[in-house]
Amino acid sequence: MITDRELDKLIICKKCHKIHEVEQLEHGEIATCSYCGTTLYSCDKDSIKKAFALSLASMIFLILTNFFPLVQIDFLGSEQYVTIFKTMVTLSSEGFWFVALMVSVLIFISPIVIVMIHIMLFGLIYFKREKELARKLLIFLGYILPWHMSDIFLISILVALVKLIGFVQINIGIAFFSLVAFVIIDLYITRVMPMHTLWFNYQKVFEDE
Amino acid sequence: MSNKIFESKEDLLRCPLCEAVNYDRGRLTKCRRCHSSLYSYKYFKNEKSVAFLITAIIAYIPANIYPMMITKNFGHEISSTILGGVILLWQQGSYPISLIILFASIFVPIVKFVILLYLIINAKYPKQEVSNSTKKNMYYLAEIIGPWSMIDVFVVAILASLIHLKSVEIIAGNAATAFALSVFFTLLAAQSFDIGSIEKHKEGQGDSRDSKTR
Ligand SMILES: [Zn+2]
Ligand SMILES: [Zn+2]
């Protein structure tokens, strides 16, 4: 029999499902799957502190993204702009309530919830507080992560803009640039703090006394 | 650093939610870390996944028949389906955009349907002409490309709320709802599919290359 403690030292590759034993790494080192090359885990001693600071920064960019126009167009003297909120309102007012609901979950609700969970989680782990709450947040994060598509939405804006080039005059708004910043920071956080690393940090802080 | 593969005599499962390594206790078990349900390949039947996938495939039919986007240009109305939009963009010379929409709205959903359908059928009626690690790679591919299918819906949402001018107006078509439903149920089908069921027949049915690394 393998004990739970020993099981915690194992990691299964998300791509090829081969089992690996977690080894002690040097600061800055990255462990990859020897079968398929996927990144398994990495070692960064200040990762929680960095992730905490970055998640606070991403919150600011997310607020800017949600409150300012993404794009503004000018066509024969009449102006129009689009915000994340306006896409949802337009869809639901035209009767596409399911699309509106799905879009609002994917690009509005999930990003906000994920950023708030990140901030609380990194804070709780950093200050070693509220073990039970941290556990619940981690579990909830696992459920909500697949329902987050800010990055795909960013690509969609670019596609929409390319479609409009030549027909209208396009002005890129503040929200567009803050969305770019948000997506980059978010990708970085999920890269250095995948689920496995988050739980690893949780156990190191709350369970290994 | 390349990590050595761990040789285990026991059957171990990866929790899809928290990535903890768990014992395969043979029946419906709870993850020791996050307490979410882990299904063992011995008892799991991908019924939920089948139901979600069939719903997604059915929704994909009207998504291709009805118009995705309607353009009103000086009272002149043009409605285009997904495929119609792709062809129109190609004719206008926007080759990259045409290819992105073709990939996102037609290639990605169909590849996801085929992969999930194949894996579910294969878990039920196993044939070993494809190795387990290839099947796991197929599932991983379906997971990775999945979100891309939302691009066209987002584009329509953006254009519909942006182009509301006196002379030109863009409104979403009924295909948008059908397509969003299809994406929604495909996501649910992929999430409820049990990756463990791929390994169902590792015992006694060959495929020793894979079962060695248990
Ligand atoms: Zn691997
Ligand atoms: Zn778990």
Short mmCIF file of C-alpha atoms and ligand atoms in Angstrom, two decimals:
data_model
loop_
_atom_site.label_atom_id
_atom_site.label_comp_id
_atom_site.label_asym_id
_atom_site.label_seq_id
_atom_site.Cartn_x
_atom_site.Cartn_y
_atom_site.Cartn_z
CA MET A 1 0.00 0.00 0.00
CA ILE A 2 1.10 3.54 -0.71
CA THR A 3 0.20 6.08 1.98
CA ASP A 4 -1.57 9.37 1.21
CA ARG A 5 1.66 11.16 1.98
CA GLU A 6 3.46 9.19 -0.69
CA LEU A 7 0.59 9.69 -3.10
CA ASP A 8 1.04 13.44 -2.60
CA LYS A 9 4.55 13.06 -3.94
CA LEU A 10 3.21 11.66 -7.21
CA ILE A 11 1.89 13.55 -10.20
CA ILE A 12 0.08 12.19 -13.24
CA CYS A 13 0.81 13.91 -16.56
CA LYS A 14 -2.33 15.68 -17.78
CA LYS A 15 -1.59 14.79 -21.39
CA CYS A 16 -0.34 11.18 -21.43
CA HIS A 17 -1.37 10.09 -17.90
CA LYS A 18 2.01 8.59 -17.06
CA ILE A 19 2.79 8.65 -13.32
CA HIS A 20 5.79 10.61 -12.07
CA GLU A 21 7.46 11.09 -8.72
CA VAL A 22 7.88 14.75 -7.73
CA GLU A 23 11.56 15.50 -7.29
CA GLN A 24 13.20 18.35 -5.39
CA LEU A 25 14.07 21.04 -7.92
CA GLU A 26 16.50 23.95 -7.84
CA HIS A 27 15.03 27.46 -7.84
CA GLY A 28 13.82 28.26 -11.36
CA GLU A 29 13.95 24.69 -12.63
CA ILE A 30 11.08 23.10 -14.56
CA ALA A 31 10.20 19.40 -14.59
CA THR A 32 8.81 17.94 -17.81
CA CYS A 33 7.21 14.59 -18.62
CA SER A 34 9.91 12.26 -19.96
CA TYR A 35 7.30 10.55 -22.15
CA CYS A 36 5.50 13.44 -23.87
CA GLY A 37 7.40 16.57 -22.79
CA THR A 38 4.50 18.35 -21.08
CA THR A 39 5.46 20.67 -18.20
CA LEU A 40 4.67 18.91 -14.93
CA TYR A 41 5.70 21.34 -12.18
CA SER A 42 8.28 23.98 -11.47
CA CYS A 43 10.08 25.48 -8.52
CA ASP A 44 10.03 29.16 -7.64
CA LYS A 45 10.50 30.10 -3.99
CA ASP A 46 8.70 33.45 -4.31
CA SER A 47 5.93 32.15 -6.57
CA ILE A 48 3.09 32.78 -4.08
CA LYS A 49 4.23 36.34 -3.39
CA LYS A 50 4.59 37.03 -7.14
CA ALA A 51 1.24 35.43 -7.95
CA PHE A 52 -0.44 37.49 -5.20
CA ALA A 53 0.95 40.75 -6.60
CA LEU A 54 0.11 39.77 -10.18
CA SER A 55 -3.46 38.78 -9.31
CA LEU A 56 -3.97 42.21 -7.69
CA ALA A 57 -2.67 43.83 -10.88
CA SER A 58 -4.94 41.67 -13.04
CA MET A 59 -7.92 42.80 -10.94
CA ILE A 60 -7.21 46.42 -11.88
CA PHE A 61 -6.95 45.55 -15.58
CA LEU A 62 -10.15 43.51 -15.37
CA ILE A 63 -12.05 46.45 -13.85
CA LEU A 64 -10.78 48.73 -16.63
CA THR A 65 -11.76 46.11 -19.21
CA ASN A 66 -15.32 45.95 -17.92
CA PHE A 67 -15.96 49.66 -17.58
CA PHE A 68 -14.44 51.22 -20.69
CA PRO A 69 -15.16 50.83 -24.41
CA LEU A 70 -13.25 48.05 -26.17
CA VAL A 71 -13.59 49.54 -29.62
CA GLN A 72 -15.20 52.64 -31.05
CA ILE A 73 -16.15 53.04 -34.72
CA ASP A 74 -16.89 56.02 -36.90
CA PHE A 75 -19.06 55.53 -39.98
CA LEU A 76 -20.22 58.49 -42.08
CA GLY A 77 -20.26 60.72 -39.01
CA SER A 78 -22.18 58.40 -36.71
CA GLU A 79 -20.25 56.89 -33.82
CA GLN A 80 -20.73 53.60 -32.01
CA TYR A 81 -18.76 51.86 -29.30
CA VAL A 82 -18.80 48.42 -27.69
CA THR A 83 -18.17 47.34 -24.10
CA ILE A 84 -18.31 43.86 -22.62
CA PHE A 85 -21.50 44.86 -20.83
CA LYS A 86 -23.07 46.17 -24.06
CA THR A 87 -22.55 42.87 -25.91
CA MET A 88 -24.55 41.09 -23.22
CA VAL A 89 -27.31 43.73 -23.18
CA THR A 90 -27.64 43.73 -26.99
CA LEU A 91 -27.88 39.95 -27.17
CA SER A 92 -30.53 39.67 -24.46
CA SER A 93 -32.58 42.59 -25.78
CA GLU A 94 -32.71 40.94 -29.20
CA GLY A 95 -34.02 37.74 -27.62
CA PHE A 96 -30.80 35.74 -27.60
CA TRP A 97 -30.93 35.19 -23.86
CA PHE A 98 -29.07 31.88 -23.87
CA VAL A 99 -26.20 33.31 -25.89
CA ALA A 100 -26.20 36.37 -23.62
CA LEU A 101 -26.09 34.15 -20.54
CA MET A 102 -23.26 32.03 -21.92
CA VAL A 103 -21.24 35.03 -23.09
CA SER A 104 -21.67 36.71 -19.70
CA VAL A 105 -20.47 33.59 -17.87
CA LEU A 106 -17.48 33.07 -20.17
CA ILE A 107 -16.14 36.62 -20.38
CA PHE A 108 -17.65 38.48 -17.43
CA ILE A 109 -18.59 36.33 -14.44
CA SER A 110 -15.86 33.65 -14.65
CA PRO A 111 -12.95 36.09 -15.02
CA ILE A 112 -14.12 38.15 -12.03
CA VAL A 113 -14.72 35.10 -9.85
CA ILE A 114 -11.38 33.55 -10.84
CA VAL A 115 -9.42 36.74 -10.11
CA MET A 116 -11.15 37.13 -6.73
CA ILE A 117 -10.45 33.50 -5.84
CA HIS A 118 -6.81 33.95 -6.90
CA ILE A 119 -6.36 37.05 -4.74
CA MET A 120 -7.97 35.45 -1.68
CA LEU A 121 -6.19 32.14 -2.18
CA PHE A 122 -2.69 33.56 -2.62
CA GLY A 123 -3.32 35.91 0.30
CA LEU A 124 -4.54 33.11 2.59
CA ILE A 125 -1.63 30.84 1.67
CA TYR A 126 0.88 33.67 2.06
CA PHE A 127 -0.41 34.71 5.49
CA LYS A 128 -1.26 31.13 6.59
CA ARG A 129 -4.87 31.91 7.47
CA GLU A 130 -8.26 30.19 7.10
CA LYS A 131 -7.31 26.70 6.01
CA GLU A 132 -10.91 25.53 5.43
CA LEU A 133 -11.81 28.57 3.28
CA ALA A 134 -8.65 28.10 1.20
CA ARG A 135 -9.63 24.47 0.60
CA LYS A 136 -13.14 25.41 -0.54
CA LEU A 137 -11.76 28.11 -2.85
CA LEU A 138 -9.35 25.62 -4.42
CA ILE A 139 -12.15 23.14 -5.11
CA PHE A 140 -14.40 25.81 -6.59
CA LEU A 141 -11.54 27.08 -8.76
CA GLY A 142 -11.27 23.62 -10.32
CA TYR A 143 -14.93 23.75 -11.36
CA ILE A 144 -14.91 27.26 -12.80
CA LEU A 145 -11.61 27.23 -14.73
CA PRO A 146 -12.98 25.53 -17.89
CA TRP A 147 -15.68 28.23 -18.12
CA HIS A 148 -13.29 31.11 -18.65
CA MET A 149 -12.63 32.36 -22.19
CA SER A 150 -11.17 35.88 -22.02
CA ASP A 151 -8.32 34.84 -24.32
CA ILE A 152 -10.68 33.51 -26.99
CA PHE A 153 -12.76 36.68 -26.67
CA LEU A 154 -9.65 38.76 -27.33
CA ILE A 155 -8.99 36.81 -30.55
CA SER A 156 -12.66 37.31 -31.49
CA ILE A 157 -12.31 41.10 -31.14
CA LEU A 158 -9.36 40.99 -33.54
CA VAL A 159 -11.36 38.88 -36.02
CA ALA A 160 -14.31 41.29 -35.80
CA LEU A 161 -11.97 44.27 -36.35
CA VAL A 162 -10.35 42.71 -39.42
CA LYS A 163 -13.86 42.20 -40.83
CA LEU A 164 -14.54 45.93 -40.34
CA ILE A 165 -11.28 47.27 -41.78
CA GLY A 166 -12.00 49.31 -44.88
CA PHE A 167 -15.68 49.87 -44.07
CA VAL A 168 -15.44 52.02 -40.96
CA GLN A 169 -12.88 54.02 -39.06
CA ILE A 170 -11.76 52.05 -36.00
CA ASN A 171 -10.52 53.48 -32.70
CA ILE A 172 -9.15 51.01 -30.18
CA GLY A 173 -10.36 51.74 -26.63
CA ILE A 174 -8.72 51.55 -23.19
CA ALA A 175 -10.60 48.36 -22.38
CA PHE A 176 -8.98 46.58 -25.30
CA PHE A 177 -5.45 47.25 -24.03
CA SER A 178 -6.35 46.34 -20.46
CA LEU A 179 -7.93 43.12 -21.76
CA VAL A 180 -4.62 42.30 -23.48
CA ALA A 181 -2.78 42.95 -20.19
CA PHE A 182 -5.32 40.89 -18.24
CA VAL A 183 -5.06 37.92 -20.61
CA ILE A 184 -1.24 37.95 -20.51
CA ILE A 185 -1.11 38.10 -16.69
CA ASP A 186 -3.81 35.44 -16.40
CA LEU A 187 -1.94 33.10 -18.75
CA TYR A 188 1.23 33.65 -16.72
CA ILE A 189 -0.51 32.91 -13.40
CA THR A 190 -2.09 29.69 -14.69
CA ARG A 191 1.30 28.68 -16.07
CA VAL A 192 3.26 29.13 -12.84
CA MET A 193 0.32 28.13 -10.62
CA PRO A 194 -1.45 25.14 -12.17
CA MET A 195 -3.91 23.21 -9.97
CA HIS A 196 -1.26 20.76 -8.84
CA THR A 197 1.13 23.49 -7.69
CA LEU A 198 -1.68 25.33 -5.89
CA TRP A 199 -2.62 22.22 -3.91
CA PHE A 200 1.06 21.50 -3.30
CA ASN A 201 1.50 24.97 -1.79
CA TYR A 202 -1.70 24.58 0.22
CA GLN A 203 -0.50 21.31 1.73
CA LYS A 204 2.97 22.67 2.41
CA VAL A 205 1.54 25.65 4.33
CA PHE A 206 -1.45 24.12 6.11
CA GLU A 207 -0.64 20.44 6.56
CA ASP A 208 3.12 20.05 6.95
CA GLU A 209 3.80 21.62 10.29
CA MET B 1 14.56 18.66 -16.32
CA SER B 2 13.01 15.48 -17.67
CA ASN B 3 11.16 13.62 -14.93
CA LYS B 4 11.54 9.85 -14.47
CA ILE B 5 8.38 7.75 -14.85
CA PHE B 6 7.23 6.15 -11.61
CA GLU B 7 6.55 2.42 -11.69
CA SER B 8 3.55 1.53 -9.54
CA LYS B 9 2.02 -1.85 -8.87
CA GLU B 10 -1.26 -0.22 -7.88
CA ASP B 11 -3.99 1.26 -10.07
CA LEU B 12 -3.81 5.00 -9.67
CA LEU B 13 -6.25 7.64 -10.91
CA ARG B 14 -5.77 11.35 -11.52
CA CYS B 15 -8.50 13.56 -10.09
CA PRO B 16 -9.59 15.75 -13.04
CA LEU B 17 -10.50 18.58 -10.65
CA CYS B 18 -7.56 18.96 -8.26
CA GLU B 19 -5.04 16.66 -9.98
CA ALA B 20 -4.45 14.60 -6.84
CA VAL B 21 -3.29 11.03 -7.34
CA ASN B 22 -5.85 8.58 -5.93
CA TYR B 23 -6.18 4.87 -5.47
CA ASP B 24 -8.51 3.20 -7.85
CA ARG B 25 -10.76 1.49 -5.33
CA GLY B 26 -12.84 -0.21 -7.96
CA ARG B 27 -16.12 1.54 -7.30
CA LEU B 28 -17.37 5.08 -7.36
CA THR B 29 -14.89 6.74 -5.03
CA LYS B 30 -14.37 10.21 -3.70
CA CYS B 31 -11.12 12.08 -4.28
CA ARG B 32 -9.13 12.02 -1.05
CA ARG B 33 -8.23 15.70 -1.40
CA CYS B 34 -11.21 17.57 -2.89
CA HIS B 35 -13.92 14.93 -2.30
CA SER B 36 -15.22 15.17 -5.85
CA SER B 37 -16.48 11.95 -7.39
CA LEU B 38 -13.93 9.82 -9.18
CA TYR B 39 -15.22 7.15 -11.43
CA SER B 40 -13.44 3.91 -11.81
CA TYR B 41 -13.20 2.40 -15.24
CA LYS B 42 -14.60 -0.85 -13.94
CA TYR B 43 -18.05 0.51 -13.16
CA PHE B 44 -18.39 3.74 -15.02
CA LYS B 45 -20.64 3.94 -18.05
CA ASN B 46 -20.31 7.22 -19.88
CA GLU B 47 -24.11 7.65 -19.97
CA LYS B 48 -24.19 11.32 -19.01
CA SER B 49 -21.48 12.07 -21.52
CA VAL B 50 -23.43 10.29 -24.28
CA ALA B 51 -26.59 12.27 -23.48
CA PHE B 52 -24.72 15.60 -23.55
CA LEU B 53 -22.90 14.70 -26.76
CA ILE B 54 -26.08 13.69 -28.61
CA THR B 55 -27.72 16.97 -27.54
CA ALA B 56 -24.67 18.88 -28.79
CA ILE B 57 -24.72 17.12 -32.17
CA ILE B 58 -28.47 17.74 -32.59
CA ALA B 59 -28.01 21.44 -31.75
CA TYR B 60 -25.21 21.65 -34.30
CA ILE B 61 -27.65 20.90 -37.18
CA PRO B 62 -29.83 24.06 -36.86
CA ALA B 63 -26.60 25.96 -36.11
CA ASN B 64 -25.60 25.27 -39.69
CA ILE B 65 -29.02 25.66 -41.34
CA TYR B 66 -30.17 28.96 -39.82
CA PRO B 67 -28.40 32.27 -40.44
CA MET B 68 -25.64 33.18 -38.00
CA MET B 69 -25.57 36.85 -38.85
CA ILE B 70 -27.98 39.18 -40.64
CA THR B 71 -26.65 42.37 -42.24
CA LYS B 72 -29.12 45.15 -43.06
CA ASN B 73 -27.53 47.50 -45.52
CA PHE B 74 -29.72 50.46 -46.60
CA GLY B 75 -32.82 48.30 -46.21
CA HIS B 76 -31.20 45.47 -48.13
CA GLU B 77 -31.01 42.33 -46.00
CA ILE B 78 -28.27 39.71 -46.32
CA SER B 79 -28.30 36.70 -44.02
CA SER B 80 -25.43 34.25 -43.94
CA THR B 81 -25.01 30.83 -42.38
CA ILE B 82 -21.72 29.72 -40.81
CA LEU B 83 -20.50 28.07 -44.00
CA GLY B 84 -21.95 30.91 -46.10
CA GLY B 85 -19.97 33.40 -44.01
CA VAL B 86 -16.77 31.42 -44.51
CA ILE B 87 -17.30 31.29 -48.30
CA LEU B 88 -18.22 35.00 -48.44
CA LEU B 89 -15.06 35.99 -46.54
CA TRP B 90 -12.98 33.81 -48.87
CA GLN B 91 -14.51 35.46 -51.94
CA GLN B 92 -13.85 38.90 -50.46
CA GLY B 93 -10.21 37.93 -50.09
CA SER B 94 -10.06 37.79 -46.27
CA TYR B 95 -8.34 34.39 -46.39
CA PRO B 96 -6.93 34.33 -42.81
CA ILE B 97 -10.27 35.29 -41.22
CA SER B 98 -12.12 32.85 -43.45
CA LEU B 99 -9.76 30.06 -42.35
CA ILE B 100 -10.04 31.00 -38.64
CA ILE B 101 -13.86 30.83 -38.78
CA LEU B 102 -13.70 27.57 -40.78
CA PHE B 103 -11.37 26.10 -38.16
CA ALA B 104 -13.31 27.40 -35.13
CA SER B 105 -16.90 26.82 -36.23
CA ILE B 106 -16.70 23.74 -38.43
CA PHE B 107 -13.41 21.91 -37.89
CA VAL B 108 -13.25 22.17 -34.05
CA PRO B 109 -16.85 21.07 -33.28
CA ILE B 110 -16.74 18.16 -35.72
CA VAL B 111 -13.33 16.97 -34.50
CA LYS B 112 -14.62 17.16 -30.91
CA PHE B 113 -17.77 15.19 -31.79
CA VAL B 114 -15.77 12.52 -33.60
CA ILE B 115 -13.15 12.16 -30.85
CA LEU B 116 -15.67 11.98 -28.00
CA LEU B 117 -17.98 9.65 -29.93
CA TYR B 118 -15.07 7.38 -30.79
CA LEU B 119 -13.78 7.30 -27.19
CA ILE B 120 -17.23 6.60 -25.74
CA ILE B 121 -17.97 3.82 -28.22
CA ASN B 122 -14.47 2.42 -27.78
CA ALA B 123 -14.86 2.36 -23.98
CA LYS B 124 -18.02 0.32 -24.41
CA TYR B 125 -16.94 -1.96 -27.25
CA PRO B 126 -13.16 -1.99 -26.99
CA LYS B 127 -10.94 -2.73 -29.93
CA GLN B 128 -7.25 -2.31 -29.44
CA GLU B 129 -6.09 -1.12 -32.84
CA VAL B 130 -5.39 2.29 -31.30
CA SER B 131 -3.16 2.41 -28.21
CA ASN B 132 -4.38 3.87 -24.94
CA SER B 133 -1.84 6.69 -25.00
CA THR B 134 -3.05 7.75 -28.47
CA LYS B 135 -6.61 7.82 -27.12
CA LYS B 136 -5.50 9.97 -24.20
CA ASN B 137 -3.78 12.31 -26.62
CA MET B 138 -7.01 12.50 -28.63
CA TYR B 139 -8.95 13.47 -25.50
CA TYR B 140 -6.32 16.07 -24.64
CA LEU B 141 -6.58 17.52 -28.16
CA ALA B 142 -10.37 17.75 -27.86
CA GLU B 143 -9.96 19.60 -24.56
CA ILE B 144 -7.36 22.04 -25.92
CA ILE B 145 -9.16 23.05 -29.13
CA GLY B 146 -12.63 23.15 -27.51
CA PRO B 147 -12.81 26.84 -26.45
CA TRP B 148 -11.88 27.98 -29.98
CA SER B 149 -15.34 27.06 -31.20
CA MET B 150 -16.78 30.09 -29.39
CA ILE B 151 -15.00 32.56 -31.70
CA ASP B 152 -17.84 32.99 -34.19
CA VAL B 153 -20.44 33.52 -31.46
CA PHE B 154 -18.23 36.18 -29.85
CA VAL B 155 -17.62 37.86 -33.22
CA VAL B 156 -21.37 38.03 -33.91
CA ALA B 157 -21.98 39.37 -30.38
CA ILE B 158 -19.38 42.11 -30.90
CA LEU B 159 -20.55 43.09 -34.39
CA ALA B 160 -24.24 43.01 -33.39
CA SER B 161 -23.66 45.46 -30.55
CA LEU B 162 -21.21 47.61 -32.51
CA ILE B 163 -22.91 47.98 -35.89
CA HIS B 164 -26.16 49.68 -35.00
CA LEU B 165 -26.01 52.59 -37.40
CA LYS B 166 -28.79 54.37 -39.29
CA SER B 167 -27.91 52.84 -42.65
CA VAL B 168 -26.14 49.62 -41.67
CA GLU B 169 -27.18 47.19 -38.97
CA ILE B 170 -25.94 43.76 -37.97
CA ILE B 171 -28.11 41.42 -35.94
CA ALA B 172 -27.45 37.92 -34.66
CA GLY B 173 -29.27 35.04 -36.32
CA ASN B 174 -31.01 32.04 -34.81
CA ALA B 175 -27.96 29.88 -35.46
CA ALA B 176 -26.16 31.78 -32.67
CA THR B 177 -28.42 30.21 -30.01
CA ALA B 178 -28.16 26.75 -31.57
CA PHE B 179 -24.40 27.04 -31.86
CA ALA B 180 -23.98 28.30 -28.28
CA LEU B 181 -26.12 25.38 -27.04
CA SER B 182 -23.98 22.99 -29.05
CA VAL B 183 -20.74 24.37 -27.55
CA PHE B 184 -22.27 24.30 -24.06
CA PHE B 185 -23.25 20.63 -24.29
CA THR B 186 -19.95 19.64 -25.92
CA LEU B 187 -18.11 21.20 -22.96
CA LEU B 188 -20.35 19.28 -20.55
CA ALA B 189 -19.85 16.04 -22.51
CA ALA B 190 -16.06 16.42 -22.42
CA GLN B 191 -16.10 17.20 -18.71
CA SER B 192 -18.33 14.28 -17.78
CA PHE B 193 -16.38 11.85 -19.94
CA ASP B 194 -14.25 9.67 -17.75
CA ILE B 195 -10.68 9.42 -18.94
CA GLY B 196 -10.31 6.29 -16.80
CA SER B 197 -12.69 4.40 -19.08
CA ILE B 198 -9.98 4.44 -21.74
CA GLU B 199 -7.97 2.05 -19.59
CA LYS B 200 -10.94 -0.25 -19.07
CA HIS B 201 -9.49 -3.18 -20.89
CA LYS B 202 -5.84 -3.01 -20.04
CA GLU B 203 -6.07 -6.26 -18.09
CA GLY B 204 -5.89 -9.45 -20.10
CA GLN B 205 -6.63 -7.81 -23.42
CA GLY B 206 -3.18 -7.03 -24.68
CA ASP B 207 -1.81 -3.53 -25.04
CA SER B 208 1.02 -4.43 -22.71
CA ARG B 209 3.12 -1.43 -23.75
CA ASP B 210 0.74 0.86 -21.94
CA SER B 211 -0.16 -1.24 -18.95
CA LYS B 212 3.51 -1.57 -18.01
CA THR B 213 3.69 2.07 -17.01
CA ARG B 214 0.74 1.86 -14.65
ZN ZN C 1 3.26 13.14 -20.39
ZN ZN C 2 -9.58 15.85 -6.36
#
